CSV table of C-alpha atoms in Angstrom, one decimal:
chain,number,residue,atom,x,y,z
A,349,UNK,CA,-9.2,-4.9,-16.4
A,350,UNK,CA,-5.7,-3.6,-14.6
A,351,UNK,CA,-3.8,-6.2,-13.3
A,352,UNK,CA,-0.4,-6.6,-11.2
A,353,UNK,CA,0.9,-10.3,-10.5
A,354,UNK,CA,3.9,-10.4,-8.2
A,355,UNK,CA,6.2,-13.4,-8.3
A,356,UNK,CA,9.5,-14.7,-7.4
A,357,UNK,CA,9.1,-14.9,-3.5
A,358,UNK,CA,10.2,-17.9,-1.6
A,359,UNK,CA,12.6,-19.3,1.3
A,360,UNK,CA,15.9,-17.8,1.1
A,361,UNK,CA,18.6,-17.8,3.5
A,362,UNK,CA,20.1,-15.0,5.5
A,363,UNK,CA,22.7,-12.8,3.6
A,364,UNK,CA,21.3,-13.9,0.2
A,365,UNK,CA,19.8,-12.2,-3.0
A,366,UNK,CA,16.5,-12.6,-4.3
A,367,UNK,CA,14.6,-11.0,-7.1
A,368,UNK,CA,10.9,-9.9,-7.1
A,369,UNK,CA,8.9,-9.3,-10.2
A,370,UNK,CA,5.5,-7.5,-11.1
A,371,UNK,CA,3.7,-8.2,-14.4
A,372,UNK,CA,1.3,-5.6,-15.3
A,373,UNK,CA,-1.5,-5.6,-17.9
A,374,UNK,CA,-4.8,-3.8,-18.7
A,375,UNK,CA,-3.0,-0.1,-18.9
A,376,UNK,CA,0.0,1.7,-20.4
A,377,UNK,CA,2.7,0.7,-17.7
A,378,UNK,CA,5.2,3.2,-19.2
A,379,UNK,CA,2.6,6.0,-18.0
A,380,UNK,CA,2.8,5.4,-14.5
A,381,UNK,CA,5.1,5.4,-11.4
A,382,UNK,CA,5.4,2.3,-9.4
A,383,UNK,CA,6.0,1.3,-6.0
A,384,UNK,CA,6.8,-1.8,-3.9
A,385,UNK,CA,5.5,-2.1,-0.5
A,386,UNK,CA,5.5,-5.0,2.1
A,387,UNK,CA,3.8,-6.1,5.4
A,388,UNK,CA,5.9,-8.3,7.7
A,389,UNK,CA,3.9,-11.0,9.6
A,390,UNK,CA,1.9,-9.3,12.5
A,391,UNK,CA,3.2,-5.9,11.3
A,392,UNK,CA,1.8,-2.9,9.2
A,393,UNK,CA,2.1,-1.7,5.5
A,394,UNK,CA,5.9,-0.2,4.7
A,395,UNK,CA,7.0,1.6,1.9
A,396,UNK,CA,9.8,0.0,0.3
A,397,UNK,CA,10.4,1.7,-3.1
A,398,UNK,CA,9.2,3.9,-5.6
A,399,UNK,CA,10.1,4.2,-9.3
A,400,UNK,CA,9.0,7.3,-11.8
A,401,UNK,CA,7.5,6.0,-15.0
A,402,UNK,CA,10.2,6.2,-17.2
A,403,UNK,CA,12.7,5.0,-14.5
A,404,UNK,CA,14.5,8.4,-14.1
A,405,UNK,CA,13.8,8.7,-10.6
A,406,UNK,CA,13.9,6.4,-7.7
A,407,UNK,CA,13.5,6.4,-3.8
A,408,UNK,CA,14.0,3.8,-1.0
A,409,UNK,CA,12.8,3.6,2.5
A,410,UNK,CA,15.7,3.6,4.9
A,411,UNK,CA,15.3,0.1,6.2
A,412,UNK,CA,16.4,-0.9,2.5
A,413,UNK,CA,18.1,1.7,1.3
A,414,UNK,CA,21.5,0.4,-0.3
A,415,UNK,CA,20.4,-3.2,-0.5
A,416,UNK,CA,17.5,-3.2,-2.6
A,417,UNK,CA,16.9,-2.0,-6.5
A,418,UNK,CA,14.2,-1.0,-7.9
A,419,UNK,CA,13.8,-1.2,-11.5
A,420,UNK,CA,11.4,-1.7,-14.9
A,421,UNK,CA,11.2,-2.7,-18.1
A,422,UNK,CA,8.4,-0.9,-20.1
A,423,UNK,CA,8.9,-3.0,-23.0
A,424,UNK,CA,8.0,-6.2,-21.0
A,425,UNK,CA,5.4,-4.2,-18.6
A,426,UNK,CA,7.5,-5.7,-15.9
A,427,UNK,CA,8.5,-4.0,-12.6
A,428,UNK,CA,11.4,-5.6,-10.7
A,429,UNK,CA,12.9,-5.5,-7.1
A,430,UNK,CA,16.3,-6.8,-6.7
A,431,UNK,CA,17.0,-7.7,-3.2
A,432,UNK,CA,20.4,-8.3,-1.5
A,433,UNK,CA,21.8,-8.9,1.7
A,434,UNK,CA,18.6,-10.2,3.1
A,435,UNK,CA,17.8,-10.4,6.9
A,436,UNK,CA,15.1,-11.6,9.0
A,437,UNK,CA,13.6,-8.4,9.3
A,438,UNK,CA,12.8,-8.9,5.2
A,439,UNK,CA,10.2,-11.5,5.7
A,440,UNK,CA,7.3,-10.1,4.5
A,441,UNK,CA,4.6,-10.2,1.8
A,442,UNK,CA,5.7,-7.6,-1.0
A,443,UNK,CA,3.2,-5.9,-3.3
A,444,UNK,CA,3.4,-3.9,-5.9
A,445,UNK,CA,1.2,-1.0,-6.4
A,446,UNK,CA,0.4,1.6,-9.3
A,447,UNK,CA,1.0,5.3,-8.6
A,448,UNK,CA,-2.0,7.5,-9.6
A,449,UNK,CA,-1.1,10.8,-11.3
A,450,UNK,CA,-2.8,12.6,-8.3
A,451,UNK,CA,-1.0,10.9,-5.4
A,452,UNK,CA,-2.6,7.9,-4.2
A,453,UNK,CA,-2.1,4.4,-5.1
A,454,UNK,CA,-5.0,2.9,-7.1
A,455,UNK,CA,-4.3,-0.8,-8.1
A,456,UNK,CA,-2.0,-3.2,-6.1
A,457,UNK,CA,-1.1,-6.7,-6.7
A,458,UNK,CA,-2.1,-9.7,-4.5
A,459,UNK,CA,1.4,-10.0,-3.1
A,460,UNK,CA,4.5,-12.6,-3.1
A,461,UNK,CA,6.1,-14.1,0.1
A,462,UNK,CA,9.1,-13.6,0.8
A,463,UNK,CA,10.8,-15.9,4.0
A,464,UNK,CA,14.1,-15.2,5.1
A,465,UNK,CA,15.3,-18.4,7.0
A,466,UNK,CA,18.4,-20.5,7.5
B,1468,UNK,CA,8.7,11.9,8.5
B,1469,UNK,CA,4.8,12.5,8.5
B,1470,UNK,CA,3.8,9.8,11.3
B,1471,UNK,CA,0.4,8.3,10.9
B,1472,UNK,CA,-1.2,7.0,13.8
B,1473,UNK,CA,-4.6,4.9,13.8
B,1474,UNK,CA,-7.2,4.1,16.4
B,1475,UNK,CA,-8.3,1.6,17.4
B,1476,UNK,CA,-6.0,-1.3,17.0
B,1477,UNK,CA,-8.9,-3.4,16.7
B,1478,UNK,CA,-12.8,-2.7,16.5
B,1479,UNK,CA,-15.4,-5.6,17.3
B,1480,UNK,CA,-18.6,-4.8,15.3
B,1481,UNK,CA,-21.8,-6.9,14.7
B,1482,UNK,CA,-22.8,-7.2,10.7
B,1483,UNK,CA,-25.2,-4.2,10.2
B,1484,UNK,CA,-24.0,-1.9,12.5
B,1485,UNK,CA,-21.7,1.2,12.1
B,1486,UNK,CA,-17.8,1.2,12.4
B,1487,UNK,CA,-16.0,4.3,13.0
B,1488,UNK,CA,-12.0,4.1,12.4
B,1489,UNK,CA,-9.6,7.3,13.0
B,1490,UNK,CA,-6.6,8.3,11.8
B,1491,UNK,CA,-4.0,11.1,12.9
B,1492,UNK,CA,-1.1,12.5,10.9
B,1493,UNK,CA,1.6,14.4,13.1
B,1494,UNK,CA,1.4,17.3,10.6
B,1495,UNK,CA,-0.8,19.3,8.5
B,1496,UNK,CA,-1.3,16.8,5.3
B,1497,UNK,CA,-4.4,18.7,4.0
B,1498,UNK,CA,-6.5,16.2,2.6
B,1499,UNK,CA,-3.7,14.0,0.9
B,1500,UNK,CA,-4.9,10.9,2.7
B,1501,UNK,CA,-6.5,7.3,1.3
B,1502,UNK,CA,-7.7,4.5,2.9
B,1503,UNK,CA,-7.0,0.9,1.8
B,1504,UNK,CA,-8.6,-2.5,2.9
B,1505,UNK,CA,-6.6,-5.7,3.3
B,1506,UNK,CA,-8.1,-9.1,3.4
B,1507,UNK,CA,-6.0,-12.1,3.4
B,1508,UNK,CA,-5.0,-13.7,0.1
B,1509,UNK,CA,-6.6,-10.8,-2.0
B,1510,UNK,CA,-5.0,-7.8,-3.5
B,1511,UNK,CA,-5.2,-4.5,-1.1
B,1512,UNK,CA,-8.0,-2.5,-2.6
B,1513,UNK,CA,-8.4,1.5,-2.5
B,1514,UNK,CA,-11.3,2.8,-0.9
B,1515,UNK,CA,-11.2,6.5,-0.4
B,1516,UNK,CA,-8.6,9.0,-1.7
B,1517,UNK,CA,-8.5,12.9,-1.2
B,1518,UNK,CA,-9.7,12.1,2.4
B,1519,UNK,CA,-13.4,11.9,1.1
B,1520,UNK,CA,-13.8,10.4,-2.4
B,1521,UNK,CA,-14.8,7.0,-2.6
B,1522,UNK,CA,-12.8,5.0,-5.3
B,1523,UNK,CA,-14.3,3.5,-8.5
B,1524,UNK,CA,-16.6,1.0,-7.3
B,1525,UNK,CA,-16.6,1.1,-3.7
B,1526,UNK,CA,-19.8,0.9,-2.1
B,1527,UNK,CA,-21.9,3.9,-0.6
B,1528,UNK,CA,-21.4,2.4,2.8
B,1529,UNK,CA,-18.1,3.7,3.0
B,1530,UNK,CA,-17.2,7.1,4.0
B,1531,UNK,CA,-14.4,9.3,4.5
B,1532,UNK,CA,-13.8,12.6,6.2
B,1533,UNK,CA,-11.5,15.1,7.8
B,1534,UNK,CA,-8.7,17.5,6.8
B,1535,UNK,CA,-5.2,18.8,8.3
B,1536,UNK,CA,-4.4,15.8,10.8
B,1537,UNK,CA,-7.5,14.2,11.7
B,1538,UNK,CA,-9.2,11.8,9.6
B,1539,UNK,CA,-12.5,9.3,9.8
B,1540,UNK,CA,-13.3,6.1,7.8
B,1541,UNK,CA,-17.1,4.9,8.5
B,1542,UNK,CA,-18.5,1.8,7.2
B,1543,UNK,CA,-22.4,2.7,7.5
B,1544,UNK,CA,-23.8,-1.2,7.9
B,1545,UNK,CA,-20.8,-3.7,7.9
B,1546,UNK,CA,-21.2,-6.4,5.6
B,1547,UNK,CA,-19.4,-9.9,6.1
B,1548,UNK,CA,-16.7,-8.6,3.2
B,1549,UNK,CA,-15.8,-5.4,5.5
B,1550,UNK,CA,-14.2,-7.3,8.4
B,1551,UNK,CA,-10.8,-6.9,7.2
B,1552,UNK,CA,-7.9,-4.7,8.2
B,1553,UNK,CA,-7.7,-0.9,7.3
B,1554,UNK,CA,-4.9,1.3,6.6
B,1555,UNK,CA,-4.7,5.0,6.1
B,1556,UNK,CA,-1.8,6.4,4.2
B,1557,UNK,CA,-0.6,10.2,3.5
B,1558,UNK,CA,0.7,11.3,0.3
B,1559,UNK,CA,1.1,14.8,1.1
B,1560,UNK,CA,4.8,14.8,1.9
B,1561,UNK,CA,7.0,12.2,0.6
B,1562,UNK,CA,9.4,10.3,0.7
B,1563,UNK,CA,8.4,8.7,2.6
B,1564,UNK,CA,5.0,7.6,1.9
B,1565,UNK,CA,3.7,6.4,5.1
B,1566,UNK,CA,1.0,4.3,6.8
B,1567,UNK,CA,-1.0,4.2,9.8
B,1568,UNK,CA,-0.2,0.7,11.8
B,1569,UNK,CA,-4.0,-0.4,11.0
B,1570,UNK,CA,-7.2,-1.2,12.3
B,1571,UNK,CA,-8.8,-4.6,12.3
B,1572,UNK,CA,-12.3,-4.7,12.0
B,1573,UNK,CA,-13.5,-7.9,13.7
B,1574,UNK,CA,-16.9,-9.7,14.0
B,1575,UNK,CA,-18.2,-9.0,17.4
């Protein structure tokens, strides 16, 4: 069955960096675009970044543009999110999600919590 | 950017009762709308896509409707598993992909 498992979250000081991973199984990873999305405490879902199936295109939300980098390793079935210059506003649960060819997001991971605090 | 607005923010419903959630788009998104359910500690799950099509394995008590700018999610008879957060999302015009602010369905 399709599985997406995030890891790499934790407590990090403001201004530092962190890399999240999303390990997938149960489908051909290289056939799908992938997303990162986050939910801050008490807030709604916010799209963070997207990467095409082959890594050829990437887009970022305005709040993370220039600070976060999405990437993937299709040989390892893993999606990444490199986060830098972290601030308190980046505290959230970060989920990865699979992009169905027709537009919706059909599978999500459980999420990994990132807490930015001194 | 397309702004998605959900109402109400919180819906108090008794088990077995019907719940109707609303979602409005700031522009015409045709039927390019999905509904997701979030429960604490679990992976978010896709309920509805293309505004009215149930995702694989989703019970028939979930129904979606609407087109253009006005959409609804109806849960015909609430079960214990349905008390959760629900989000609508548009995938008609991107980036960005945008969500409503969510509706919390709680036990009355």
